[in-house]
Short mmCIF file of C-alpha atoms and ligand atoms in Angstrom, two decimals:
data_model
loop_
_atom_site.label_atom_id
_atom_site.label_comp_id
_atom_site.label_asym_id
_atom_site.label_seq_id
_atom_site.Cartn_x
_atom_site.Cartn_y
_atom_site.Cartn_z
CA MET A 1 117.65 -69.43 68.37
CA GLU A 2 121.29 -68.61 67.49
CA VAL A 3 123.26 -71.50 67.66
CA GLU A 4 126.66 -70.79 68.40
CA ARG A 5 129.18 -72.82 66.45
CA VAL A 6 132.24 -74.11 67.74
CA GLN A 7 134.47 -72.38 65.02
CA ALA A 8 133.22 -68.88 66.19
CA ILE A 9 134.47 -70.19 69.83
CA ALA A 10 137.69 -71.59 68.79
CA SER A 11 138.60 -68.28 66.58
CA LEU A 12 137.77 -66.46 70.26
CA SER A 13 139.71 -68.63 72.58
CA LYS A 14 142.62 -68.87 69.90
CA CYS A 15 144.51 -66.16 72.55
CA MET A 16 143.56 -68.30 75.50
CA GLU A 17 144.56 -71.02 77.85
CA THR A 18 141.02 -72.28 78.81
CA ILE A 19 137.48 -73.48 77.13
CA PRO A 20 134.02 -72.44 78.11
CA SER A 21 133.26 -74.83 81.23
CA GLU A 22 130.70 -76.80 78.72
CA TYR A 23 133.35 -78.14 76.59
CA ILE A 24 135.23 -79.40 79.57
CA ARG A 25 134.46 -83.38 79.89
CA SER A 26 133.98 -85.38 83.20
CA GLU A 27 137.28 -86.74 84.32
CA ASN A 28 136.63 -90.33 82.86
CA GLU A 29 135.74 -88.81 79.73
CA GLN A 30 138.80 -86.08 79.61
CA PRO A 31 141.71 -87.97 77.05
CA ALA A 32 144.53 -86.45 79.27
CA ILE A 33 143.39 -88.88 82.07
CA THR A 34 141.69 -91.99 79.84
CA THR A 35 144.25 -92.18 77.00
CA LEU A 36 146.96 -95.16 77.13
CA HIS A 37 149.99 -92.86 75.99
CA GLY A 38 152.96 -94.05 74.17
CA VAL A 39 151.01 -96.70 72.23
CA VAL A 40 149.61 -95.81 68.73
CA LEU A 41 147.20 -98.65 68.70
CA GLU A 42 147.42 -100.81 65.05
CA VAL A 43 143.73 -101.39 63.80
CA PRO A 44 144.68 -103.62 60.96
CA VAL A 45 145.96 -102.33 57.86
CA ILE A 46 144.00 -104.72 54.41
CA ASP A 47 145.60 -103.82 51.32
CA LEU A 48 142.67 -104.36 48.80
CA SER A 49 145.16 -104.46 45.51
CA ASP A 50 145.95 -107.80 46.42
CA SER A 51 143.92 -109.80 43.89
CA SER A 52 146.03 -113.09 43.60
CA ASP A 53 144.96 -113.65 47.15
CA GLU A 54 140.96 -112.73 47.73
CA GLY A 55 140.43 -115.13 49.66
CA ASN A 56 142.91 -114.01 51.82
CA ILE A 57 141.75 -110.59 51.65
CA GLU A 58 138.40 -111.03 52.89
CA GLY A 59 139.58 -113.43 55.65
CA LEU A 60 141.45 -110.17 57.06
CA ILE A 61 138.60 -108.48 56.70
CA CYS A 62 136.14 -110.68 58.58
CA GLU A 63 138.73 -111.24 61.01
CA ALA A 64 139.13 -107.41 62.22
CA ALA A 65 135.30 -107.56 61.52
CA ARG A 66 135.04 -109.38 64.50
CA GLU A 67 137.99 -108.74 66.84
CA TRP A 68 137.92 -104.79 66.06
CA GLY A 69 134.55 -103.99 64.50
CA ILE A 70 137.05 -100.86 62.47
CA PHE A 71 140.22 -101.63 60.22
CA GLN A 72 141.71 -99.47 57.41
CA VAL A 73 141.91 -100.39 53.90
CA VAL A 74 144.69 -99.15 51.27
CA ASN A 75 145.07 -99.60 47.63
CA HIS A 76 141.39 -99.36 47.73
CA GLY A 77 140.75 -98.05 44.00
CA ILE A 78 139.59 -94.67 45.11
CA PRO A 79 141.83 -92.57 43.34
CA ASP A 80 143.95 -90.21 45.83
CA GLU A 81 142.96 -86.97 43.49
CA VAL A 82 139.14 -87.61 43.90
CA THR A 83 139.79 -87.95 48.11
CA SER A 84 141.68 -84.57 47.89
CA LYS A 85 139.26 -82.89 45.88
CA LEU A 86 136.58 -83.89 48.35
CA GLN A 87 138.50 -82.78 51.03
CA LYS A 88 139.79 -79.46 49.39
CA VAL A 89 136.14 -78.54 48.83
CA GLY A 90 135.04 -79.48 52.18
CA LYS A 91 137.81 -77.66 54.11
CA GLU A 92 136.81 -74.70 51.28
CA PHE A 93 133.22 -74.51 52.45
CA PHE A 94 134.24 -74.53 56.42
CA GLU A 95 137.06 -71.62 55.86
CA LEU A 96 135.90 -69.80 53.02
CA VAL A 97 132.34 -69.36 53.02
CA PRO A 98 131.64 -66.38 55.51
CA GLN A 99 129.38 -67.32 58.18
CA GLU A 100 126.06 -66.23 56.93
CA GLU A 101 126.20 -68.12 53.59
CA LYS A 102 127.01 -71.50 55.56
CA GLU A 103 124.12 -70.42 57.77
CA LEU A 104 121.50 -70.80 54.86
CA ILE A 105 122.19 -74.51 54.97
CA ALA A 106 122.16 -74.98 58.50
CA LYS A 107 119.70 -77.76 59.72
CA LEU A 108 116.46 -76.20 60.71
CA PRO A 109 115.90 -76.94 64.46
CA GLY A 110 113.28 -79.26 65.00
CA SER A 111 113.59 -80.62 61.37
CA GLU A 112 113.09 -84.52 61.45
CA SER A 113 115.83 -84.73 59.00
CA ILE A 114 119.60 -84.58 60.25
CA GLU A 115 120.24 -82.85 57.04
CA GLY A 116 122.33 -79.40 57.01
CA TYR A 117 125.61 -77.34 57.85
CA GLY A 118 125.24 -78.09 62.47
CA THR A 119 127.06 -77.98 65.68
CA ARG A 120 125.08 -80.60 68.44
CA LEU A 121 123.54 -83.61 67.18
CA GLN A 122 121.26 -84.80 70.16
CA LYS A 123 121.06 -83.67 73.63
CA GLU A 124 124.34 -84.31 75.71
CA VAL A 125 124.48 -85.50 78.87
CA GLU A 126 124.69 -82.82 81.44
CA GLY A 127 124.71 -80.11 79.13
CA LYS A 128 128.45 -81.09 78.03
CA LYS A 129 129.71 -80.03 74.04
CA GLY A 130 131.33 -81.61 72.08
CA TRP A 131 134.00 -79.14 70.18
CA VAL A 132 132.97 -80.01 66.70
CA ASP A 133 130.29 -78.78 64.01
CA HIS A 134 129.33 -80.34 61.27
CA LEU A 135 127.86 -80.88 58.02
CA PHE A 136 125.55 -83.56 56.93
CA HIS A 137 123.87 -84.13 53.09
CA LYS A 138 123.16 -87.54 51.63
CA ILE A 139 124.91 -88.45 48.52
CA TRP A 140 123.68 -91.33 46.98
CA PRO A 141 121.03 -93.03 45.38
CA PRO A 142 120.38 -89.84 43.56
CA SER A 143 116.34 -89.96 44.15
CA VAL A 144 116.92 -89.29 48.23
CA ILE A 145 119.75 -86.49 47.34
CA ASN A 146 118.45 -83.04 49.03
CA TYR A 147 120.70 -80.33 47.04
CA GLN A 148 119.36 -77.82 49.26
CA PHE A 149 122.09 -78.96 51.99
CA TRP A 150 124.80 -79.27 49.68
CA PRO A 151 127.24 -76.28 49.42
CA LYS A 152 126.62 -74.19 46.50
CA ASN A 153 129.99 -72.65 46.86
CA PRO A 154 132.51 -73.74 46.14
CA PRO A 155 131.08 -74.16 43.05
CA SER A 156 133.33 -77.59 42.45
CA TYR A 157 131.30 -79.08 46.06
CA ARG A 158 128.98 -80.76 43.80
CA GLU A 159 131.16 -82.80 41.38
CA ALA A 160 134.05 -83.34 44.02
CA ASN A 161 131.18 -84.96 46.32
CA GLU A 162 129.22 -87.51 43.27
CA ASP A 163 133.04 -88.41 41.93
CA TYR A 164 133.66 -89.36 45.69
CA ALA A 165 130.40 -90.90 45.62
CA LYS A 166 130.62 -93.18 42.46
CA ARG A 167 133.71 -94.66 43.48
CA LEU A 168 132.88 -95.33 47.18
CA LEU A 169 130.00 -97.67 45.76
CA GLY A 170 132.84 -100.40 44.80
CA VAL A 171 134.33 -100.09 48.13
CA ALA A 172 131.24 -100.68 49.91
CA ASP A 173 129.72 -102.96 47.72
CA LYS A 174 133.44 -105.11 48.60
CA MET A 175 133.33 -104.97 51.81
CA PHE A 176 129.37 -106.53 52.02
CA GLU A 177 130.24 -108.95 50.19
CA CYS A 178 133.25 -110.29 52.09
CA LEU A 179 131.34 -109.67 55.53
CA SER A 180 128.53 -111.89 53.51
CA LYS A 181 131.01 -115.08 53.10
CA GLY A 182 132.36 -114.45 56.31
CA LEU A 183 129.51 -115.84 57.75
CA GLY A 184 128.91 -118.84 55.25
CA LEU A 185 126.28 -116.82 53.52
CA GLU A 186 126.11 -115.77 49.71
CA PRO A 187 127.57 -112.66 48.81
CA HIS A 188 124.60 -110.69 47.84
CA GLU A 189 123.01 -111.33 51.04
CA MET A 190 124.47 -108.97 53.58
CA LYS A 191 123.67 -106.38 51.09
CA GLU A 192 120.71 -107.45 50.69
CA ALA A 193 119.77 -107.94 54.39
CA MET A 194 120.56 -103.84 54.62
CA GLY A 195 117.89 -103.19 52.05
CA GLY A 196 120.19 -103.90 48.69
CA GLU A 197 120.00 -100.44 46.05
CA LYS A 198 117.81 -98.68 48.70
CA LEU A 199 120.75 -98.12 51.27
CA ILE A 200 121.07 -94.61 51.74
CA TYR A 201 124.83 -92.96 51.46
CA LEU A 202 125.26 -89.83 54.01
CA MET A 203 127.78 -88.20 53.71
CA LYS A 204 129.20 -86.48 57.08
CA ILE A 205 131.92 -83.47 57.40
CA ASN A 206 133.59 -83.20 60.62
CA TYR A 207 135.27 -79.82 61.49
CA TYR A 208 137.11 -79.39 64.86
CA PRO A 209 139.22 -76.27 64.90
CA PRO A 210 142.22 -75.74 67.34
CA CYS A 211 141.24 -75.80 70.80
CA PRO A 212 143.24 -74.63 74.15
CA ARG A 213 143.00 -77.20 76.21
CA PRO A 214 142.35 -80.45 73.96
CA ASP A 215 143.64 -82.43 77.17
CA LEU A 216 140.04 -81.84 78.77
CA ALA A 217 137.52 -81.60 75.50
CA LEU A 218 136.23 -84.09 73.36
CA GLY A 219 135.31 -83.69 69.42
CA VAL A 220 132.50 -86.30 68.62
CA VAL A 221 131.90 -88.06 72.21
CA ALA A 222 132.27 -92.10 73.03
CA HIS A 223 129.50 -94.04 70.70
CA THR A 224 128.89 -96.59 68.16
CA ASP A 225 127.16 -95.84 64.61
CA MET A 226 124.22 -96.74 64.32
CA SER A 227 125.01 -97.43 60.68
CA ALA A 228 125.51 -100.26 58.71
CA ILE A 229 129.15 -99.95 57.87
CA THR A 230 131.08 -96.24 57.59
CA ILE A 231 134.02 -95.79 55.41
CA LEU A 232 136.07 -92.37 56.33
CA VAL A 233 138.44 -90.24 55.24
CA PRO A 234 140.84 -88.19 57.82
CA ASN A 235 143.18 -85.37 56.87
CA GLU A 236 146.64 -85.83 58.42
CA VAL A 237 145.40 -84.65 61.99
CA GLN A 238 145.40 -87.53 64.20
CA GLY A 239 142.10 -87.57 66.49
CA LEU A 240 140.44 -90.94 66.27
CA GLN A 241 140.90 -93.02 69.60
CA VAL A 242 139.07 -96.23 69.74
CA PHE A 243 138.27 -98.38 73.23
CA LYS A 244 139.94 -101.78 73.50
CA ASP A 245 140.30 -103.71 76.56
CA GLY A 246 139.66 -100.96 78.80
CA TYR A 247 141.96 -98.52 77.35
CA TRP A 248 141.24 -95.45 74.49
CA TYR A 249 144.10 -96.04 71.75
CA ASP A 250 144.58 -93.58 68.97
CA VAL A 251 144.26 -94.83 65.76
CA LYS A 252 147.23 -93.71 63.72
CA TYR A 253 146.81 -91.67 60.77
CA ILE A 254 147.92 -93.67 57.24
CA PRO A 255 148.36 -91.49 54.39
CA ASN A 256 145.11 -92.13 51.80
CA ALA A 257 144.23 -95.18 53.72
CA LEU A 258 139.70 -95.38 54.72
CA ILE A 259 138.86 -96.17 57.68
CA VAL A 260 136.42 -98.85 58.12
CA HIS A 261 133.58 -98.72 60.69
CA ILE A 262 131.61 -101.70 61.62
CA GLY A 263 128.15 -99.95 62.07
CA ASP A 264 125.47 -101.53 64.69
CA GLN A 265 123.28 -102.58 61.37
CA ILE A 266 125.92 -105.15 60.66
CA GLU A 267 126.58 -105.93 64.52
CA ILE A 268 122.75 -106.71 64.93
CA SER A 269 122.62 -109.00 61.04
CA SER A 270 125.17 -111.19 61.87
CA ASN A 271 124.44 -111.89 65.61
CA GLY A 272 126.79 -110.32 67.08
CA LYS A 273 129.49 -112.01 65.22
CA TYR A 274 130.62 -108.56 63.93
CA LYS A 275 131.13 -105.94 66.50
CA SER A 276 130.15 -102.28 65.99
CA VAL A 277 133.43 -100.23 67.51
CA LEU A 278 133.37 -97.86 70.65
CA HIS A 279 135.20 -94.88 69.37
CA ARG A 280 136.01 -91.07 69.92
CA THR A 281 137.89 -88.21 68.45
CA THR A 282 140.35 -86.00 70.27
CA VAL A 283 141.18 -82.15 69.36
CA ASN A 284 144.31 -80.39 68.43
CA LYS A 285 146.31 -77.48 69.71
CA GLU A 286 147.21 -75.74 66.99
CA LYS A 287 146.02 -77.46 63.83
CA THR A 288 142.41 -77.83 62.32
CA ARG A 289 140.90 -81.76 62.76
CA MET A 290 138.75 -82.89 59.27
CA SER A 291 137.16 -85.85 58.70
CA TRP A 292 134.82 -87.37 55.87
CA PRO A 293 132.60 -90.11 57.01
CA VAL A 294 130.02 -91.68 55.00
CA PHE A 295 127.70 -93.70 56.97
CA LEU A 296 126.00 -96.40 54.81
CA GLU A 297 122.65 -96.15 56.32
CA PRO A 298 119.38 -98.72 55.87
CA ALA A 299 116.13 -96.96 54.40
CA PRO A 300 114.13 -95.80 57.03
CA GLU A 301 111.29 -98.44 56.74
CA GLN A 302 113.86 -101.30 55.94
CA GLU A 303 113.31 -103.80 59.19
CA ILE A 304 116.91 -104.97 60.68
CA GLY A 305 117.26 -108.03 62.31
CA PRO A 306 119.50 -110.97 62.71
CA ILE A 307 119.63 -112.79 59.84
CA PRO A 308 117.55 -116.08 59.36
CA LYS A 309 120.22 -118.27 58.10
CA LEU A 310 122.00 -117.89 61.11
CA ILE A 311 119.73 -118.17 63.82
CA ASN A 312 119.55 -121.80 65.06
CA GLU A 313 118.63 -124.08 67.96
CA GLU A 314 122.49 -123.11 69.13
CA ASN A 315 122.31 -119.60 68.03
CA PRO A 316 119.35 -118.00 69.45
CA PRO A 317 118.95 -114.09 68.36
CA LYS A 318 120.53 -111.89 70.47
CA PHE A 319 118.48 -108.54 69.12
CA LYS A 320 114.82 -107.60 68.22
CA THR A 321 114.05 -106.88 64.18
CA LYS A 322 112.81 -103.91 63.84
CA LYS A 323 112.85 -100.75 61.63
CA TYR A 324 115.79 -98.94 61.08
CA LYS A 325 113.95 -95.82 61.78
CA ASP A 326 112.72 -97.32 65.26
CA TYR A 327 115.99 -98.02 65.92
CA VAL A 328 117.32 -94.72 65.38
CA ASN A 329 114.66 -93.00 67.69
CA CYS A 330 115.65 -95.13 70.34
CA LYS A 331 119.24 -94.69 70.22
CA LEU A 332 118.75 -90.84 69.72
CA ASN A 333 116.38 -90.55 72.75
CA LYS A 334 118.54 -92.94 74.72
CA LEU A 335 115.50 -95.69 75.18
CA PRO A 336 116.08 -99.05 75.39
CA GLN A 337 116.52 -101.00 72.14
C1 LIG B 1 131.68 -89.38 63.61
C2 LIG B 1 133.06 -90.14 64.21
C3 LIG B 1 135.44 -90.08 63.96
C4 LIG B 1 136.14 -89.12 62.99
O1 LIG B 1 131.67 -88.37 62.96
O2 LIG B 1 130.41 -90.70 64.00
O3 LIG B 1 133.49 -91.32 64.84
O4 LIG B 1 137.32 -89.38 63.09
N1 LIG B 1 134.23 -89.72 63.45
O5 LIG B 1 135.66 -88.12 62.81
NI1 LIG B 2 131.33 -92.60 64.51
#
């Protein structure tokens, strides 16, 4: 089956005023109608370098995770060169590598695994499509990596992704520790509840080509991430939106910041104390937007449920305990959890 890549549709529709009807969202989703304009939502920005005040950083992270489910971190310790290289090789894969070569690492139809180059994630409601192509591959731990899904071109792709993965581990551990302490748990307990060192780091590159009608289309439709935490590097093109108090707001682009999303598994394990954030992306008329989220995911067999220490008579469990793979299956097939 030949899959239509959005990148190809975008280059055909460059000189047009319209887009194919399957990319036009219903009115209750169209960004032009549903975005609150003139307000750039200030999701909390947290400076991780302020080591004189560890307690304060922890407090800010936990407050952001409770109130927003999303925040940005700056001075996070990942050198700018490392993220710039990650971005450069990802952009080269999408823009310089011939399409036939990209298709060599395409996700196979019917395959169980999410890894590979692709266009559609799940059955879209009413046949509507998002204006985005993507690439998924695991980057950590080494035992789960399938290099067959990593681009061979540009040749430095592998090194750039390995360098970023190693640097990201420290940031991730810091997030888990803070979230753990914020619930009155020992620093290691939250990560342990997610499977500890078995946690899988899944890289995704989103490639949103220019779109003639950004007022009518969406990139990624509204969702919460299934992961524990997602740590995302965006390019400079605005596009991420979060839902708060009944409206969609743009999240401000901050150079060199990492955007941290609380995912469903942290909401569940915290028994609802932390919120997984509802978010979506818009696209741009002239510019290509790209983003590099890494989903920190429990292993498929890992059981996730409210952490027992957080449960008592006043705080009964709000979520079922189940294997991560069963959670994913229900969510992708839109079945009740
Ligand atoms: C996602 C996502 C946001 C972005 O891929 O799950 O929410 O900024 N991406 O591209
Ligand atoms: Ni997301």
